[in-house]
Amino acid sequence: MLVLFALLLSVVFLLPKQSRGLLQNIGNPLAQVIALPLGAFAALDRSLMEAWAGYLALRQVHEENRRLRREILSLRGQNNELREAAVTSQRLAALLEFKERVEPQIQAAQVIGRDATNWYRSIVLNKGEQDGIGAEMGVITPAGVVGRVVKTTPSSSVVLLITDPNNAVAGLIQRTRDEGIIEGTAQGRARLKYIPLLSAVRVGDTVVTSGLTGSFPRGLAIGGITRIEKEEGDLFQTAEIVPEVDFMKLEEVLVITSALPLQETDSGKGSMSAAPAKKRVP
Amino acid sequence: MKLALYAGLVLGLVPVQMTVLHYVSLGGIRPDLCLIASCLVGFLLGELEGMLLGLLLGFVQDLFSAGGLWLNMVTKGTIGLLAGLAVRYLANTTPMAILGTILGLSCLSGTVFLLAVRTGGGLAEAMLAVRSVLIPQAAFDAVLGAGLYWLIANRVRTAERVETSPSGLGL
């Protein structure tokens, strides 16, 4: 039996591509079967939470509070878009050039679970390949960026949050237009790395997506800068960011389906596609 | 009966882990039900069944986790196997011995994850992950696993007593 197990391990490690293809083929139908109890448990979880919050904590006040919170999130997003549009139009007007902004296609999805382990900060959505969702697509809410899709099955997808240390997104400081890379931290926050030393970044500045690469269009809010680290001898500054999105209260998200994946994945043949969480700038 | 139990575990454990388990989380850390199940099956039914169930549960976990499609499968399979082997060398399978064994196995699994997942953050971040994820989860797994083992073992002992007593009533 030990020999059998050792053989299995060696197949997994020596033939990673082949074993992954095999696992993907087996995983597809299994994931669809498990999606049924998962959906049931997600509904139970949702109803438990709603019962607790709704009936025990003054139902009407809670409902109104929730509506207003959604409105605030939506307005924050709009406000951010307007600010971004203003900055953009100023710059473009100065150049006497206008470029039409391309609106991304989006797909709404419900959050049905959290990562199956404690080692990743990720969420599971109730939409997958059947709904046009694929690996490397960006995920947002009206308030800002949530993360990127790293794994899909026909009926579900796994989204790695921007607060996960394995995630990296290209971003820029809205006021100063300095670009950098946003990474998650072990503490569950995010940080903007590689800010030029001469940048006039300050606490309170808003960080948005730079739109330089595939998953996210330019100008989506990521978060606000709360701390700036500048050590002697370093070539760059680093800023700590508090994300705009409250990841503990995520219920619905939007997946940007029009974005092109950065690199090829093994998702051909209509099978489950996976881009395991590795540090990569989408 | 056993097949139905395994099917129930495979279909039910991961969805529970991903959805309602946050109600019993401590500081955001949830116990790993698949690891506990693999350990208990290894303890009670032997290393082969522990390993097979571990492989299957780990694979299902991998389908709904952000990591690669092998990490949980390999670690849970190994844990099930080691649990079955470890129980052979325990003189008395008391809850405390089981607690210690699960604690060790969970730490081992956590170390594999730490090495596979958090490699780029440096020593400080690795130590933070040990303090904030690895040790709390191992302690949680150990307490829950030992408690479940105690319950199952008590139930099995009671059933055996009833079967072996002359009156059939366990008297």
Coordinates of C-alpha atoms in Angstrom, one line a residue:
Chain A
M1 CA 0.0 0.0 0.0
L2 CA 2.9 2.3 0.8
V3 CA 4.3 1.5 -2.6
L4 CA 1.0 2.4 -4.2
F5 CA 0.9 5.7 -2.4
A6 CA 4.5 6.4 -3.3
L7 CA 3.6 5.6 -6.9
L8 CA 0.7 8.0 -6.8
L9 CA 2.9 10.8 -5.3
S10 CA 5.5 10.3 -7.9
V11 CA 2.9 10.5 -10.7
V12 CA 1.6 13.7 -9.3
F13 CA 5.1 15.3 -9.0
L14 CA 6.8 13.8 -12.0
L15 CA 4.0 14.2 -14.5
P16 CA 2.3 17.4 -13.2
K17 CA 0.7 18.3 -16.5
Q18 CA -0.8 14.9 -17.3
S19 CA -1.9 14.3 -13.7
R20 CA -3.5 17.8 -13.6
G21 CA -5.4 17.0 -16.9
L22 CA -6.6 13.7 -15.4
L23 CA -7.7 15.4 -12.1
Q24 CA -9.5 18.1 -14.0
N25 CA -11.4 15.5 -16.0
I26 CA -12.4 13.7 -12.9
G27 CA -13.1 16.9 -11.0
N28 CA -15.6 18.3 -13.5
P29 CA -18.5 16.0 -12.8
L30 CA -17.6 15.7 -9.1
A31 CA -17.7 19.4 -8.7
Q32 CA -21.1 19.6 -10.3
V33 CA -22.4 16.9 -7.9
I34 CA -21.0 18.7 -4.9
A35 CA -22.4 22.0 -6.2
L36 CA -25.9 20.7 -5.1
P37 CA -25.2 20.2 -1.4
L38 CA -23.0 23.3 -1.5
G39 CA -25.9 25.4 -2.9
A40 CA -28.2 23.9 -0.2
F41 CA -25.7 24.7 2.6
A42 CA -25.1 28.2 1.2
A43 CA -28.9 28.8 1.2
L44 CA -29.0 27.5 4.8
D45 CA -26.2 29.8 5.8
R46 CA -27.7 32.8 4.1
S47 CA -31.1 32.2 5.7
L48 CA -29.5 31.6 9.1
M49 CA -27.7 34.9 8.8
E50 CA -30.7 36.7 7.6
A51 CA -32.9 35.3 10.4
W52 CA -30.3 36.3 13.0
A53 CA -29.7 39.8 11.6
G54 CA -33.3 40.5 10.4
Y55 CA -35.5 39.2 13.2
L56 CA -33.4 39.6 16.2
A57 CA -31.9 43.0 15.4
L58 CA -35.0 45.1 14.5
R59 CA -35.9 43.9 11.1
Q60 CA -37.0 47.2 9.6
V61 CA -34.0 49.1 10.8
H62 CA -31.8 46.4 9.5
E63 CA -33.4 46.4 6.1
E64 CA -33.1 50.1 5.7
N65 CA -29.6 50.0 6.9
R66 CA -28.8 47.4 4.3
R67 CA -30.4 49.4 1.6
L68 CA -28.5 52.5 2.6
R69 CA -25.3 50.6 2.8
R70 CA -25.8 49.3 -0.7
E71 CA -26.5 52.9 -1.8
I72 CA -23.4 54.2 -0.2
L73 CA -21.3 51.5 -1.8
S74 CA -22.9 52.3 -5.2
L75 CA -22.4 56.1 -4.7
R76 CA -18.8 55.5 -3.6
G77 CA -18.2 53.6 -6.8
Q78 CA -19.9 56.4 -8.8
N79 CA -18.0 59.1 -7.0
N80 CA -14.8 57.3 -7.7
E81 CA -15.7 56.8 -11.4
L82 CA -16.5 60.5 -11.7
R83 CA -13.3 61.6 -10.1
E84 CA -11.4 59.3 -12.3
A85 CA -13.3 60.5 -15.3
A86 CA -12.5 64.1 -14.3
V87 CA -8.8 63.4 -14.0
T88 CA -8.8 61.5 -17.3
S89 CA -10.7 64.1 -19.2
Q90 CA -8.4 66.9 -17.9
R91 CA -5.4 65.0 -19.1
L92 CA -7.0 64.0 -22.4
A93 CA -8.3 67.5 -23.0
A94 CA -4.8 68.8 -22.5
L95 CA -3.6 66.5 -25.2
L96 CA -6.5 67.5 -27.4
E97 CA -7.3 63.9 -27.8
F98 CA -10.3 61.8 -26.8
K99 CA -10.5 58.1 -26.5
E100 CA -13.8 56.4 -25.9
R101 CA -13.9 54.4 -22.8
V102 CA -14.7 50.8 -23.3
E103 CA -17.3 49.5 -20.9
P104 CA -16.6 45.9 -19.8
Q105 CA -19.1 43.2 -20.0
I106 CA -20.1 41.9 -16.6
Q107 CA -21.8 38.9 -15.1
A108 CA -23.4 39.0 -11.6
A109 CA -22.8 36.1 -9.3
Q110 CA -23.6 35.1 -5.7
V111 CA -21.0 34.3 -3.1
I112 CA -21.8 30.7 -1.9
G113 CA -18.8 29.9 0.2
R114 CA -15.3 30.7 1.5
D115 CA -12.1 28.8 0.7
A116 CA -12.1 25.2 1.8
T117 CA -8.9 25.8 3.7
N118 CA -7.6 28.5 6.1
W119 CA -4.5 29.1 3.9
Y120 CA -6.1 31.2 1.1
R121 CA -8.3 34.2 1.2
S122 CA -10.8 33.3 -1.5
I123 CA -14.5 33.1 -2.1
V124 CA -16.5 30.6 -4.2
L125 CA -19.2 31.9 -6.7
N126 CA -22.3 30.2 -7.9
K127 CA -21.4 30.8 -11.6
G128 CA -18.8 29.0 -13.7
E129 CA -17.7 28.2 -17.2
Q130 CA -21.4 27.6 -18.3
D131 CA -21.9 31.3 -17.6
G132 CA -18.9 32.5 -19.5
I133 CA -16.6 32.8 -16.5
G134 CA -12.9 31.8 -16.9
A135 CA -9.6 31.9 -15.1
E136 CA -7.9 35.3 -14.7
M137 CA -11.1 37.4 -15.0
G138 CA -11.5 40.3 -12.6
V139 CA -14.2 40.4 -9.9
I140 CA -15.6 43.7 -8.5
T141 CA -18.5 45.2 -6.6
P142 CA -19.8 48.7 -7.0
A143 CA -17.5 49.7 -4.2
G144 CA -14.3 48.4 -5.8
V145 CA -12.1 45.5 -6.7
V146 CA -12.6 42.1 -5.1
G147 CA -10.0 39.9 -6.7
R148 CA -9.5 37.6 -9.7
V149 CA -10.9 34.2 -10.7
V150 CA -8.2 31.5 -10.3
K151 CA -10.2 28.3 -10.8
T152 CA -13.5 27.4 -12.5
T153 CA -15.7 24.4 -12.9
P154 CA -18.8 24.3 -15.1
S155 CA -21.0 25.6 -12.2
S156 CA -18.7 27.5 -9.8
S157 CA -15.6 29.5 -9.6
V158 CA -13.0 30.3 -7.0
V159 CA -11.9 34.0 -6.6
L160 CA -8.6 34.9 -4.9
L161 CA -9.2 38.1 -3.0
I162 CA -6.8 41.1 -3.4
T163 CA -5.9 40.7 0.3
D164 CA -4.3 37.3 -0.3
P165 CA -0.5 37.4 -0.3
N166 CA -0.5 35.2 -3.5
N167 CA -2.4 37.9 -5.4
A168 CA -1.0 40.9 -7.3
V169 CA -2.9 43.6 -9.3
A170 CA -1.5 46.5 -11.2
G171 CA -2.7 49.8 -9.6
L172 CA -2.0 53.5 -9.5
I173 CA -2.5 56.3 -7.1
Q174 CA -5.4 58.4 -8.3
R175 CA -4.0 61.8 -7.4
T176 CA -0.4 61.5 -8.3
R177 CA -0.8 58.9 -11.2
D178 CA 2.2 56.8 -9.8
E179 CA 1.9 53.2 -10.6
G180 CA 2.7 50.1 -8.6
I181 CA 1.8 46.6 -7.8
I182 CA -0.8 45.8 -5.2
E183 CA -0.3 42.7 -3.1
G184 CA -2.1 41.1 -0.2
T185 CA -0.5 40.9 3.2
A186 CA -0.5 38.2 5.9
Q187 CA -2.6 40.5 8.1
G188 CA -5.4 40.5 5.6
R189 CA -4.8 43.9 4.1
A190 CA -3.1 45.0 0.9
R191 CA 0.0 47.1 0.1
L192 CA 1.1 49.1 -3.0
K193 CA 4.7 48.3 -3.8
Y194 CA 7.2 50.0 -6.1
I195 CA 6.0 53.6 -5.7
P196 CA 8.8 55.9 -7.0
L197 CA 10.8 57.5 -4.2
L198 CA 10.0 61.0 -5.6
S199 CA 6.2 60.4 -5.5
A200 CA 4.2 62.8 -3.5
V201 CA 1.9 60.1 -2.2
R202 CA 0.3 60.8 1.1
V203 CA -2.0 59.1 3.6
G204 CA -5.6 59.2 2.4
D205 CA -4.9 58.9 -1.3
T206 CA -7.1 56.6 -3.3
V207 CA -5.6 53.7 -5.2
V208 CA -7.3 52.5 -8.4
T209 CA -6.6 49.9 -11.0
S210 CA -4.2 51.0 -13.7
G211 CA -5.9 49.2 -16.5
L212 CA -2.6 48.4 -18.1
T213 CA -3.3 44.7 -18.3
G214 CA -6.2 42.4 -19.0
S215 CA -8.5 41.7 -16.0
F216 CA -9.6 45.1 -14.8
P217 CA -10.4 48.4 -16.7
R218 CA -8.7 51.5 -15.5
G219 CA -10.0 53.5 -12.6
L220 CA -11.8 50.9 -10.4
A221 CA -11.3 51.7 -6.7
I222 CA -9.1 49.4 -4.7
G223 CA -8.7 51.2 -1.4
G224 CA -7.3 54.1 0.6
I225 CA -3.7 54.5 1.7
T226 CA -3.3 54.4 5.5
R227 CA 0.4 54.2 6.0
I228 CA 3.5 54.9 3.9
E229 CA 6.8 53.1 4.4
K230 CA 10.0 54.7 3.1
E231 CA 13.2 53.1 4.4
E232 CA 16.6 54.5 3.9
G233 CA 18.4 52.8 1.1
D234 CA 15.3 51.5 -0.5
L235 CA 14.6 52.2 -4.2
F236 CA 10.9 52.5 -3.8
Q237 CA 8.2 53.4 -1.3
T238 CA 5.5 51.0 -0.1
A239 CA 2.0 52.0 1.1
E240 CA -0.4 50.1 3.2
I241 CA -4.0 50.1 1.8
V242 CA -7.3 49.4 3.4
P243 CA -9.5 47.9 0.7
E244 CA -12.8 49.7 -0.1
V245 CA -14.7 46.4 -0.2
D246 CA -15.7 44.7 3.1
F247 CA -14.8 41.1 2.3
M248 CA -16.6 39.7 5.3
K249 CA -19.9 40.9 4.1
L250 CA -19.7 40.1 0.4
E251 CA -22.9 38.6 -0.9
E252 CA -23.0 39.5 -4.6
V253 CA -20.2 40.4 -7.0
L254 CA -19.7 41.2 -10.6
V255 CA -17.3 39.3 -12.8
I256 CA -15.7 41.2 -15.7
T257 CA -16.1 38.6 -18.5
S258 CA -14.9 40.7 -21.4
A259 CA -11.3 40.8 -20.1
L260 CA -8.8 38.6 -21.9
P261 CA -6.7 36.2 -19.9
L262 CA -3.1 37.2 -19.6
Q263 CA -1.6 33.8 -20.4
E264 CA -2.7 30.6 -21.8
T265 CA -4.2 28.1 -19.4
D266 CA -4.9 24.4 -19.8
S267 CA -8.6 25.1 -20.0
G268 CA -9.0 23.9 -23.6
K269 CA -11.3 21.0 -24.4
G270 CA -14.1 22.6 -22.3
S271 CA -12.7 21.1 -19.1
M272 CA -12.3 22.7 -15.7
S273 CA -9.7 25.5 -16.0
A274 CA -7.4 26.4 -13.2
A275 CA -4.8 29.0 -12.6
P276 CA -3.7 28.1 -9.1
A277 CA -2.9 31.0 -6.9
K278 CA 0.6 32.1 -7.9
K279 CA 1.8 35.6 -7.7
R280 CA 1.1 37.2 -11.1
V281 CA -0.1 40.6 -12.2
P282 CA -3.4 40.3 -14.1
Chain B
M1 CA -23.6 1.3 5.2
K2 CA -19.9 2.2 5.1
L3 CA -20.1 3.3 1.5
A4 CA -23.1 5.5 2.3
L5 CA -21.1 7.1 5.2
Y6 CA -18.2 7.8 2.9
A7 CA -20.5 9.3 0.2
G8 CA -22.1 11.4 2.9
L9 CA -18.7 12.6 4.1
V10 CA -17.5 13.4 0.6
L11 CA -20.7 15.2 -0.4
G12 CA -21.3 17.0 2.9
L13 CA -18.0 17.8 4.6
V14 CA -16.5 20.3 2.1
P15 CA -19.8 22.2 1.6
V16 CA -20.2 22.5 5.5
Q17 CA -16.5 23.6 5.7
M18 CA -17.1 26.3 3.1
T19 CA -20.4 27.7 4.4
V20 CA -21.8 27.2 7.9
L21 CA -18.5 26.4 9.7
H22 CA -17.7 30.1 10.1
Y23 CA -20.2 30.1 13.0
V24 CA -17.8 28.0 15.1
S25 CA -14.6 29.8 13.9
L26 CA -12.3 31.3 16.4
G27 CA -10.4 34.4 15.3
G28 CA -11.3 33.5 11.7
I29 CA -9.8 30.1 12.0
R30 CA -12.0 27.1 11.2
P31 CA -11.2 23.5 12.0
D32 CA -10.3 21.3 9.0
L33 CA -13.1 18.8 9.0
C34 CA -11.6 16.8 6.1
L35 CA -8.3 16.4 8.1
I36 CA -10.2 15.3 11.2
A37 CA -12.3 12.8 9.2
S38 CA -9.2 11.3 7.5
C39 CA -7.5 11.0 10.9
L40 CA -10.5 9.4 12.6
V41 CA -11.1 6.9 9.8
G42 CA -7.4 6.1 9.9
F43 CA -7.5 5.5 13.6
L44 CA -10.7 3.5 13.6
L45 CA -10.6 1.6 10.3
G46 CA -7.0 1.4 9.4
E47 CA -4.4 3.2 7.2
L48 CA -5.8 2.0 3.8
E49 CA -9.3 3.5 4.4
G50 CA -7.8 6.5 6.0
M51 CA -5.6 7.2 3.1
L52 CA -8.3 6.6 0.4
L53 CA -10.9 8.8 2.2
G54 CA -8.2 11.4 2.7
L55 CA -7.3 11.4 -1.0
L56 CA -10.9 11.8 -2.0
L57 CA -11.8 14.5 0.6
G58 CA -8.6 16.3 -0.2
F59 CA -9.4 16.2 -3.9
V60 CA -12.9 17.7 -3.3
Q61 CA -11.3 20.4 -1.1
D62 CA -8.9 21.2 -3.9
L63 CA -11.8 21.7 -6.3
F64 CA -13.0 24.6 -4.2
S65 CA -9.8 26.0 -3.0
A66 CA -7.5 28.6 -4.6
G67 CA -4.5 26.3 -4.6
G68 CA -3.3 23.6 -7.0
L69 CA -5.2 20.4 -7.7
W70 CA -3.0 18.2 -5.6
L71 CA -2.1 20.0 -2.3
N72 CA -5.0 18.9 -0.2
M73 CA -5.3 15.6 -1.9
V74 CA -1.7 14.6 -1.1
T75 CA -1.7 16.0 2.4
K76 CA -5.0 14.5 3.5
G77 CA -4.1 11.1 1.9
T78 CA -0.8 11.2 3.8
I79 CA -2.5 12.2 7.0
G80 CA -5.0 9.4 6.8
L81 CA -2.2 6.9 6.1
L82 CA -0.1 8.2 9.0
A83 CA -3.0 8.2 11.4
G84 CA -3.7 4.5 10.6
L85 CA 0.0 3.7 11.1
A86 CA 0.3 5.8 14.3
V87 CA -2.5 4.1 16.0
R88 CA -0.7 0.8 15.8
Y89 CA 2.1 2.1 17.9
L90 CA -0.1 3.6 20.6
A91 CA -0.3 1.4 23.7
N92 CA -3.6 3.0 24.8
T93 CA -5.7 5.0 22.4
T94 CA -6.9 7.4 25.1
P95 CA -8.4 10.8 24.0
M96 CA -5.2 12.5 25.2
A97 CA -3.0 10.3 23.0
I98 CA -5.4 10.9 20.1
L99 CA -5.3 14.6 20.8
G100 CA -1.5 14.6 20.6
T101 CA -1.5 12.6 17.4
I102 CA -4.0 14.8 15.6
L103 CA -2.1 17.9 16.8
G104 CA 1.1 16.5 15.3
L105 CA -0.5 15.5 12.1
S106 CA -2.3 18.8 11.7
C107 CA 1.0 20.6 12.3
L108 CA 2.6 18.5 9.7
S109 CA -0.2 19.3 7.2
G110 CA 0.1 23.0 8.1
T111 CA 3.8 22.9 7.5
V112 CA 3.3 21.5 4.0
F113 CA 0.8 24.3 3.2
L114 CA 3.2 26.9 4.7
L115 CA 6.0 25.7 2.5
A116 CA 3.8 25.4 -0.6
V117 CA 1.7 28.6 -0.2
R118 CA 3.6 31.2 1.7
T119 CA 7.1 31.0 0.2
G120 CA 7.6 34.6 -0.9
G121 CA 6.9 36.5 2.2
G122 CA 10.1 35.9 4.1
L123 CA 10.7 34.6 7.6
A124 CA 8.6 37.2 9.4
E125 CA 5.5 36.4 7.4
A126 CA 6.1 32.7 7.7
M127 CA 6.2 33.1 11.5
L128 CA 3.1 35.2 11.5
A129 CA 1.3 32.4 9.5
V130 CA 2.6 29.8 12.0
R131 CA 1.2 31.9 14.9
S132 CA -2.1 33.0 13.3
V133 CA -3.0 29.9 11.2
L134 CA -1.0 26.8 11.7
I135 CA -1.0 26.5 15.5
P136 CA -4.6 27.7 16.1
Q137 CA -5.9 25.3 13.5
A138 CA -3.9 22.4 14.8
A139 CA -5.2 23.0 18.3
F140 CA -8.7 23.4 17.0
D141 CA -8.4 20.2 14.9
A142 CA -6.9 18.3 17.8
V143 CA -9.6 19.2 20.4
L144 CA -12.5 18.6 18.0
G145 CA -11.0 15.4 16.6
A146 CA -10.2 14.0 20.1
G147 CA -13.7 14.9 21.3
L148 CA -15.3 13.1 18.3
Y149 CA -13.0 10.1 18.8
W150 CA -14.1 9.9 22.4
L151 CA -17.8 10.0 21.5
I152 CA -17.4 7.4 18.7
A153 CA -15.2 5.1 20.9
N154 CA -17.7 5.3 23.8
R155 CA -20.6 4.5 21.5
V156 CA -18.7 1.5 20.0
R157 CA -17.8 0.2 23.5
T158 CA -21.5 0.5 24.6
A159 CA -22.7 -1.3 21.6
E160 CA -20.1 -4.1 22.1
R161 CA -21.1 -4.4 25.8
V162 CA -24.7 -4.8 24.8
E163 CA -23.9 -7.5 22.2
T164 CA -21.6 -9.5 24.5
S165 CA -23.7 -9.5 27.7
P166 CA -25.7 -12.7 28.3
S167 CA -29.0 -10.9 28.7
G168 CA -28.3 -8.7 25.6
L169 CA -29.0 -5.6 27.7
G170 CA -25.5 -4.8 28.7
L171 CA -26.1 -5.8 32.3

